Amino acid sequence: MIAELVESENPTKLGKYKPSIKAYAYVLDKSNRILYNVSFNEDAIEFIRVGSHKQVYGKD
């Protein structure tokens, strides 16, 4: 799953932008997510949180 983000030309298209937390959410499976941001200038993906919905968003 992470490899898909890393190998993508535009990883922002694989996640859904969450304006309230200013990050992209990528669904790993039914209950787990990755929050991330992309820096095209640095050619980097910053992983912010990985975990269950509650761990990532702080709520169910």
PDB file of N, CA, C and O in Angstrom:
ATOM      1  N   MET A   1       0.806  -1.192   0.000  1.00  0.00           N
ATOM      2  CA  MET A   1       0.000   0.000   0.000  1.00  0.00           C
ATOM      3  C   MET A   1       0.856   1.266   0.000  1.00  0.00           C
ATOM      4  O   MET A   1       0.586   2.178  -0.751  1.00  0.00           O
ATOM      5  N   ILE A   2       1.841   1.311   0.859  1.00  0.00           N
ATOM      6  CA  ILE A   2       2.728   2.466   0.888  1.00  0.00           C
ATOM      7  C   ILE A   2       3.497   2.556  -0.418  1.00  0.00           C
ATOM      8  O   ILE A   2       3.715   3.647  -0.948  1.00  0.00           O
ATOM      9  N   ALA A   3       3.856   1.418  -0.956  1.00  0.00           N
ATOM     10  CA  ALA A   3       4.572   1.403  -2.239  1.00  0.00           C
ATOM     11  C   ALA A   3       3.741   2.061  -3.332  1.00  0.00           C
ATOM     12  O   ALA A   3       4.288   2.763  -4.182  1.00  0.00           O
ATOM     13  N   GLU A   4       2.440   1.867  -3.298  1.00  0.00           N
ATOM     14  CA  GLU A   4       1.564   2.491  -4.294  1.00  0.00           C
ATOM     15  C   GLU A   4       1.652   4.015  -4.198  1.00  0.00           C
ATOM     16  O   GLU A   4       1.734   4.703  -5.209  1.00  0.00           O
ATOM     17  N   LEU A   5       1.667   4.552  -2.990  1.00  0.00           N
ATOM     18  CA  LEU A   5       1.811   5.997  -2.801  1.00  0.00           C
ATOM     19  C   LEU A   5       3.178   6.479  -3.283  1.00  0.00           C
ATOM     20  O   LEU A   5       3.286   7.468  -3.993  1.00  0.00           O
ATOM     21  N   VAL A   6       4.219   5.775  -2.887  1.00  0.00           N
ATOM     22  CA  VAL A   6       5.593   6.170  -3.212  1.00  0.00           C
ATOM     23  C   VAL A   6       5.844   6.120  -4.718  1.00  0.00           C
ATOM     24  O   VAL A   6       6.516   6.995  -5.270  1.00  0.00           O
ATOM     25  N   GLU A   7       5.315   5.127  -5.386  1.00  0.00           N
ATOM     26  CA  GLU A   7       5.560   4.942  -6.814  1.00  0.00           C
ATOM     27  C   GLU A   7       4.638   5.790  -7.703  1.00  0.00           C
ATOM     28  O   GLU A   7       4.878   5.924  -8.897  1.00  0.00           O
ATOM     29  N   SER A   8       3.622   6.381  -7.119  1.00  0.00           N
ATOM     30  CA  SER A   8       2.664   7.169  -7.886  1.00  0.00           C
ATOM     31  C   SER A   8       3.278   8.484  -8.369  1.00  0.00           C
ATOM     32  O   SER A   8       4.039   9.127  -7.658  1.00  0.00           O
ATOM     33  N   GLU A   9       2.917   8.880  -9.578  1.00  0.00           N
ATOM     34  CA  GLU A   9       3.351  10.179 -10.103  1.00  0.00           C
ATOM     35  C   GLU A   9       2.732  11.320  -9.310  1.00  0.00           C
ATOM     36  O   GLU A   9       3.350  12.360  -9.129  1.00  0.00           O
ATOM     37  N   ASN A  10       1.497  11.110  -8.863  1.00  0.00           N
ATOM     38  CA  ASN A  10       0.804  12.132  -8.082  1.00  0.00           C
ATOM     39  C   ASN A  10       0.051  11.460  -6.933  1.00  0.00           C
ATOM     40  O   ASN A  10      -1.128  11.118  -7.061  1.00  0.00           O
ATOM     41  N   PRO A  11       0.716  11.272  -5.792  1.00  0.00           N
ATOM     42  CA  PRO A  11       0.084  10.586  -4.661  1.00  0.00           C
ATOM     43  C   PRO A  11      -1.155  11.291  -4.109  1.00  0.00           C
ATOM     44  O   PRO A  11      -1.962  10.682  -3.427  1.00  0.00           O
ATOM     45  N   THR A  12      -1.324  12.566  -4.414  1.00  0.00           N
ATOM     46  CA  THR A  12      -2.507  13.261  -3.929  1.00  0.00           C
ATOM     47  C   THR A  12      -3.784  12.709  -4.555  1.00  0.00           C
ATOM     48  O   THR A  12      -4.855  12.791  -3.964  1.00  0.00           O
ATOM     49  N   LYS A  13      -3.673  12.115  -5.718  1.00  0.00           N
ATOM     50  CA  LYS A  13      -4.843  11.544  -6.389  1.00  0.00           C
ATOM     51  C   LYS A  13      -5.304  10.231  -5.764  1.00  0.00           C
ATOM     52  O   LYS A  13      -6.418   9.776  -6.014  1.00  0.00           O
ATOM     53  N   LEU A  14      -4.455   9.614  -4.950  1.00  0.00           N
ATOM     54  CA  LEU A  14      -4.800   8.333  -4.338  1.00  0.00           C
ATOM     55  C   LEU A  14      -5.540   8.494  -3.013  1.00  0.00           C
ATOM     56  O   LEU A  14      -6.170   7.556  -2.540  1.00  0.00           O
ATOM     57  N   GLY A  15      -5.426   9.658  -2.411  1.00  0.00           N
ATOM     58  CA  GLY A  15      -6.090   9.904  -1.132  1.00  0.00           C
ATOM     59  C   GLY A  15      -7.187  10.932  -1.277  1.00  0.00           C
ATOM     60  O   GLY A  15      -7.372  11.532  -2.328  1.00  0.00           O
ATOM     61  N   LYS A  16      -7.920  11.113  -0.204  1.00  0.00           N
ATOM     62  CA  LYS A  16      -8.972  12.132  -0.172  1.00  0.00           C
ATOM     63  C   LYS A  16      -8.494  13.258   0.729  1.00  0.00           C
ATOM     64  O   LYS A  16      -8.088  13.027   1.867  1.00  0.00           O
ATOM     65  N   TYR A  17      -8.529  14.481   0.199  1.00  0.00           N
ATOM     66  CA  TYR A  17      -8.060  15.624   0.976  1.00  0.00           C
ATOM     67  C   TYR A  17      -9.041  15.936   2.098  1.00  0.00           C
ATOM     68  O   TYR A  17     -10.244  16.025   1.879  1.00  0.00           O
ATOM     69  N   LYS A  18      -8.503  16.097   3.307  1.00  0.00           N
ATOM     70  CA  LYS A  18      -9.289  16.432   4.485  1.00  0.00           C
ATOM     71  C   LYS A  18      -8.921  17.854   4.912  1.00  0.00           C
ATOM     72  O   LYS A  18      -7.909  18.069   5.582  1.00  0.00           O
ATOM     73  N   PRO A  19      -9.702  18.852   4.492  1.00  0.00           N
ATOM     74  CA  PRO A  19      -9.343  20.242   4.773  1.00  0.00           C
ATOM     75  C   PRO A  19      -9.245  20.574   6.257  1.00  0.00           C
ATOM     76  O   PRO A  19      -8.460  21.425   6.647  1.00  0.00           O
ATOM     77  N   SER A  20     -10.010  19.901   7.094  1.00  0.00           N
ATOM     78  CA  SER A  20      -9.982  20.206   8.531  1.00  0.00           C
ATOM     79  C   SER A  20      -8.641  19.868   9.173  1.00  0.00           C
ATOM     80  O   SER A  20      -8.258  20.488  10.164  1.00  0.00           O
ATOM     81  N   ILE A  21      -7.918  18.914   8.596  1.00  0.00           N
ATOM     82  CA  ILE A  21      -6.597  18.559   9.134  1.00  0.00           C
ATOM     83  C   ILE A  21      -5.477  18.829   8.126  1.00  0.00           C
ATOM     84  O   ILE A  21      -4.321  18.531   8.401  1.00  0.00           O
ATOM     85  N   LYS A  22      -5.843  19.392   6.989  1.00  0.00           N
ATOM     86  CA  LYS A  22      -4.887  19.778   5.941  1.00  0.00           C
ATOM     87  C   LYS A  22      -3.947  18.633   5.575  1.00  0.00           C
ATOM     88  O   LYS A  22      -2.732  18.778   5.546  1.00  0.00           O
ATOM     89  N   ALA A  23      -4.552  17.475   5.288  1.00  0.00           N
ATOM     90  CA  ALA A  23      -3.786  16.284   4.920  1.00  0.00           C
ATOM     91  C   ALA A  23      -4.656  15.387   4.047  1.00  0.00           C
ATOM     92  O   ALA A  23      -5.873  15.561   3.963  1.00  0.00           O
ATOM     93  N   TYR A  24      -3.993  14.431   3.407  1.00  0.00           N
ATOM     94  CA  TYR A  24      -4.684  13.440   2.589  1.00  0.00           C
ATOM     95  C   TYR A  24      -4.863  12.171   3.400  1.00  0.00           C
ATOM     96  O   TYR A  24      -4.000  11.793   4.188  1.00  0.00           O
ATOM     97  N   ALA A  25      -5.994  11.506   3.197  1.00  0.00           N
ATOM     98  CA  ALA A  25      -6.283  10.240   3.866  1.00  0.00           C
ATOM     99  C   ALA A  25      -6.315   9.136   2.821  1.00  0.00           C
ATOM    100  O   ALA A  25      -7.006   9.240   1.808  1.00  0.00           O
ATOM    101  N   TYR A  26      -5.551   8.095   3.073  1.00  0.00           N
ATOM    102  CA  TYR A  26      -5.484   6.933   2.194  1.00  0.00           C
ATOM    103  C   TYR A  26      -6.007   5.737   2.974  1.00  0.00           C
ATOM    104  O   TYR A  26      -5.544   5.469   4.093  1.00  0.00           O
ATOM    105  N   VAL A  27      -6.984   5.044   2.431  1.00  0.00           N
ATOM    106  CA  VAL A  27      -7.600   3.908   3.104  1.00  0.00           C
ATOM    107  C   VAL A  27      -6.762   2.660   2.861  1.00  0.00           C
ATOM    108  O   VAL A  27      -6.554   2.256   1.710  1.00  0.00           O
ATOM    109  N   LEU A  28      -6.287   2.063   3.951  1.00  0.00           N
ATOM    110  CA  LEU A  28      -5.539   0.804   3.842  1.00  0.00           C
ATOM    111  C   LEU A  28      -6.487  -0.385   3.778  1.00  0.00           C
ATOM    112  O   LEU A  28      -6.314  -1.287   2.978  1.00  0.00           O
ATOM    113  N   ASP A  29      -7.452  -0.396   4.673  1.00  0.00           N
ATOM    114  CA  ASP A  29      -8.492  -1.418   4.678  1.00  0.00           C
ATOM    115  C   ASP A  29      -9.708  -0.827   5.395  1.00  0.00           C
ATOM    116  O   ASP A  29      -9.732   0.373   5.654  1.00  0.00           O
ATOM    117  N   LYS A  30     -10.677  -1.652   5.719  1.00  0.00           N
ATOM    118  CA  LYS A  30     -11.934  -1.143   6.277  1.00  0.00           C
ATOM    119  C   LYS A  30     -11.746  -0.251   7.503  1.00  0.00           C
ATOM    120  O   LYS A  30     -12.482   0.707   7.696  1.00  0.00           O
ATOM    121  N   SER A  31     -10.751  -0.536   8.321  1.00  0.00           N
ATOM    122  CA  SER A  31     -10.624   0.222   9.567  1.00  0.00           C
ATOM    123  C   SER A  31      -9.315   0.997   9.718  1.00  0.00           C
ATOM    124  O   SER A  31      -9.140   1.689  10.713  1.00  0.00           O
ATOM    125  N   ASN A  32      -8.392   0.928   8.771  1.00  0.00           N
ATOM    126  CA  ASN A  32      -7.091   1.600   8.915  1.00  0.00           C
ATOM    127  C   ASN A  32      -6.830   2.616   7.826  1.00  0.00           C
ATOM    128  O   ASN A  32      -7.208   2.412   6.672  1.00  0.00           O
ATOM    129  N   ARG A  33      -6.180   3.699   8.222  1.00  0.00           N
ATOM    130  CA  ARG A  33      -5.906   4.821   7.330  1.00  0.00           C
ATOM    131  C   ARG A  33      -4.460   5.291   7.461  1.00  0.00           C
ATOM    132  O   ARG A  33      -3.821   5.054   8.462  1.00  0.00           O
ATOM    133  N   ILE A  34      -4.013   6.015   6.451  1.00  0.00           N
ATOM    134  CA  ILE A  34      -2.750   6.745   6.502  1.00  0.00           C
ATOM    135  C   ILE A  34      -3.086   8.205   6.235  1.00  0.00           C
ATOM    136  O   ILE A  34      -3.791   8.509   5.280  1.00  0.00           O
ATOM    137  N   LEU A  35      -2.607   9.093   7.075  1.00  0.00           N
ATOM    138  CA  LEU A  35      -2.689  10.524   6.801  1.00  0.00           C
ATOM    139  C   LEU A  35      -1.330  10.962   6.300  1.00  0.00           C
ATOM    140  O   LEU A  35      -0.298  10.610   6.892  1.00  0.00           O
ATOM    141  N   TYR A  36      -1.310  11.729   5.225  1.00  0.00           N
ATOM    142  CA  TYR A  36      -0.045  12.132   4.631  1.00  0.00           C
ATOM    143  C   TYR A  36      -0.161  13.458   3.901  1.00  0.00           C
ATOM    144  O   TYR A  36      -1.247  13.907   3.572  1.00  0.00           O
ATOM    145  N   ASN A  37       0.972  14.082   3.681  1.00  0.00           N
ATOM    146  CA  ASN A  37       1.088  15.274   2.842  1.00  0.00           C
ATOM    147  C   ASN A  37       2.166  15.012   1.809  1.00  0.00           C
ATOM    148  O   ASN A  37       3.048  14.173   2.017  1.00  0.00           O
ATOM    149  N   VAL A  38       2.104  15.754   0.719  1.00  0.00           N
ATOM    150  CA  VAL A  38       3.059  15.576  -0.376  1.00  0.00           C
ATOM    151  C   VAL A  38       3.782  16.894  -0.631  1.00  0.00           C
ATOM    152  O   VAL A  38       3.151  17.949  -0.693  1.00  0.00           O
ATOM    153  N   SER A  39       5.098  16.815  -0.764  1.00  0.00           N
ATOM    154  CA  SER A  39       5.903  17.967  -1.151  1.00  0.00           C
ATOM    155  C   SER A  39       6.519  17.653  -2.510  1.00  0.00           C
ATOM    156  O   SER A  39       7.461  16.866  -2.601  1.00  0.00           O
ATOM    157  N   PHE A  40       5.958  18.244  -3.552  1.00  0.00           N
ATOM    158  CA  PHE A  40       6.478  18.002  -4.892  1.00  0.00           C
ATOM    159  C   PHE A  40       7.851  18.645  -5.076  1.00  0.00           C
ATOM    160  O   PHE A  40       8.685  18.132  -5.802  1.00  0.00           O
ATOM    161  N   ASN A  41       8.086  19.777  -4.387  1.00  0.00           N
ATOM    162  CA  ASN A  41       9.393  20.447  -4.469  1.00  0.00           C
ATOM    163  C   ASN A  41      10.514  19.565  -3.932  1.00  0.00           C
ATOM    164  O   ASN A  41      11.621  19.560  -4.456  1.00  0.00           O
ATOM    165  N   GLU A  42      10.223  18.850  -2.864  1.00  0.00           N
ATOM    166  CA  GLU A  42      11.222  17.982  -2.238  1.00  0.00           C
ATOM    167  C   GLU A  42      11.109  16.531  -2.702  1.00  0.00           C
ATOM    168  O   GLU A  42      11.873  15.683  -2.258  1.00  0.00           O
ATOM    169  N   ASP A  43      10.120  16.245  -3.542  1.00  0.00           N
ATOM    170  CA  ASP A  43       9.871  14.886  -4.016  1.00  0.00           C
ATOM    171  C   ASP A  43       9.739  13.937  -2.820  1.00  0.00           C
ATOM    172  O   ASP A  43      10.426  12.926  -2.728  1.00  0.00           O
ATOM    173  N   ALA A  44       8.839  14.319  -1.888  1.00  0.00           N
ATOM    174  CA  ALA A  44       8.716  13.566  -0.641  1.00  0.00           C
ATOM    175  C   ALA A  44       7.257  13.428  -0.219  1.00  0.00           C
ATOM    176  O   ALA A  44       6.424  14.285  -0.520  1.00  0.00           O
ATOM    177  N   ILE A  45       6.995  12.346   0.504  1.00  0.00           N
ATOM    178  CA  ILE A  45       5.711  12.125   1.142  1.00  0.00           C
ATOM    179  C   ILE A  45       5.963  12.117   2.645  1.00  0.00           C
ATOM    180  O   ILE A  45       6.815  11.377   3.127  1.00  0.00           O
ATOM    181  N   GLU A  46       5.215  12.936   3.368  1.00  0.00           N
ATOM    182  CA  GLU A  46       5.328  12.976   4.824  1.00  0.00           C
ATOM    183  C   GLU A  46       4.155  12.189   5.397  1.00  0.00           C
ATOM    184  O   GLU A  46       2.995  12.565   5.214  1.00  0.00           O
ATOM    185  N   PHE A  47       4.459  11.101   6.083  1.00  0.00           N
ATOM    186  CA  PHE A  47       3.415  10.316   6.736  1.00  0.00           C
ATOM    187  C   PHE A  47       3.169  10.917   8.108  1.00  0.00           C
ATOM    188  O   PHE A  47       4.084  11.031   8.916  1.00  0.00           O
ATOM    189  N   ILE A  48       1.926  11.302   8.367  1.00  0.00           N
ATOM    190  CA  ILE A  48       1.570  11.984   9.604  1.00  0.00           C
ATOM    191  C   ILE A  48       1.079  10.995  10.653  1.00  0.00           C
ATOM    192  O   ILE A  48       1.528  11.020  11.791  1.00  0.00           O
ATOM    193  N   ARG A  49       0.149  10.150  10.251  1.00  0.00           N
ATOM    194  CA  ARG A  49      -0.399   9.131  11.159  1.00  0.00           C
ATOM    195  C   ARG A  49      -0.780   7.894  10.369  1.00  0.00           C
ATOM    196  O   ARG A  49      -1.246   7.992   9.246  1.00  0.00           O
ATOM    197  N   VAL A  50      -0.619   6.761  11.023  1.00  0.00           N
ATOM    198  CA  VAL A  50      -1.062   5.485  10.460  1.00  0.00           C
ATOM    199  C   VAL A  50      -1.764   4.744  11.583  1.00  0.00           C
ATOM    200  O   VAL A  50      -1.218   4.626  12.684  1.00  0.00           O
ATOM    201  N   GLY A  51      -2.969   4.288  11.329  1.00  0.00           N
ATOM    202  CA  GLY A  51      -3.672   3.542  12.362  1.00  0.00           C
ATOM    203  C   GLY A  51      -5.148   3.406  12.055  1.00  0.00           C
ATOM    204  O   GLY A  51      -5.611   3.663  10.940  1.00  0.00           O
ATOM    205  N   SER A  52      -5.878   3.013  13.104  1.00  0.00           N
ATOM    206  CA  SER A  52      -7.320   2.851  12.961  1.00  0.00           C
ATOM    207  C   SER A  52      -7.963   4.216  12.751  1.00  0.00           C
ATOM    208  O   SER A  52      -7.344   5.263  12.971  1.00  0.00           O
ATOM    209  N   HIS A  53      -9.216   4.192  12.353  1.00  0.00           N
ATOM    210  CA  HIS A  53      -9.955   5.441  12.134  1.00  0.00           C
ATOM    211  C   HIS A  53      -9.876   6.319  13.378  1.00  0.00           C
ATOM    212  O   HIS A  53      -9.613   7.515  13.301  1.00  0.00           O
ATOM    213  N   LYS A  54     -10.101   5.725  14.554  1.00  0.00           N
ATOM    214  CA  LYS A  54     -10.073   6.479  15.792  1.00  0.00           C
ATOM    215  C   LYS A  54      -8.681   7.037  16.084  1.00  0.00           C
ATOM    216  O   LYS A  54      -8.549   8.181  16.517  1.00  0.00           O
ATOM    217  N   GLN A  55      -7.640   6.253  15.851  1.00  0.00           N
ATOM    218  CA  GLN A  55      -6.275   6.725  16.089  1.00  0.00           C
ATOM    219  C   GLN A  55      -5.915   7.876  15.150  1.00  0.00           C
ATOM    220  O   GLN A  55      -5.251   8.822  15.543  1.00  0.00           O
ATOM    221  N   VAL A  56      -6.343   7.785  13.922  1.00  0.00           N
ATOM    222  CA  VAL A  56      -5.976   8.774  12.912  1.00  0.00           C
ATOM    223  C   VAL A  56      -6.767  10.064  13.091  1.00  0.00           C
ATOM    224  O   VAL A  56      -6.215  11.162  13.054  1.00  0.00           O
ATOM    225  N   TYR A  57      -8.079   9.943  13.294  1.00  0.00           N
ATOM    226  CA  TYR A  57      -8.929  11.120  13.365  1.00  0.00           C
ATOM    227  C   TYR A  57      -9.292  11.539  14.797  1.00  0.00           C
ATOM    228  O   TYR A  57      -9.860  12.592  15.008  1.00  0.00           O
ATOM    229  N   GLY A  58      -9.026  10.676  15.762  1.00  0.00           N
ATOM    230  CA  GLY A  58      -9.364  10.992  17.150  1.00  0.00           C
ATOM    231  C   GLY A  58     -10.827  10.782  17.480  1.00  0.00           C
ATOM    232  O   GLY A  58     -11.318  11.254  18.495  1.00  0.00           O
ATOM    233  N   LYS A  59     -11.544  10.085  16.596  1.00  0.00           N
ATOM    234  CA  LYS A  59     -12.973   9.798  16.839  1.00  0.00           C
ATOM    235  C   LYS A  59     -13.366   8.568  16.029  1.00  0.00           C
ATOM    236  O   LYS A  59     -12.680   8.160  15.120  1.00  0.00           O
ATOM    237  N   ASP A  60     -14.514   7.985  16.389  1.00  0.00           N
ATOM    238  CA  ASP A  60     -15.017   6.803  15.653  1.00  0.00           C
ATOM    239  C   ASP A  60     -15.700   7.208  14.381  1.00  0.00           C
ATOM    240  O   ASP A  60     -16.195   8.234  14.180  1.00  0.00           O
TER     241      ASP A  60
END
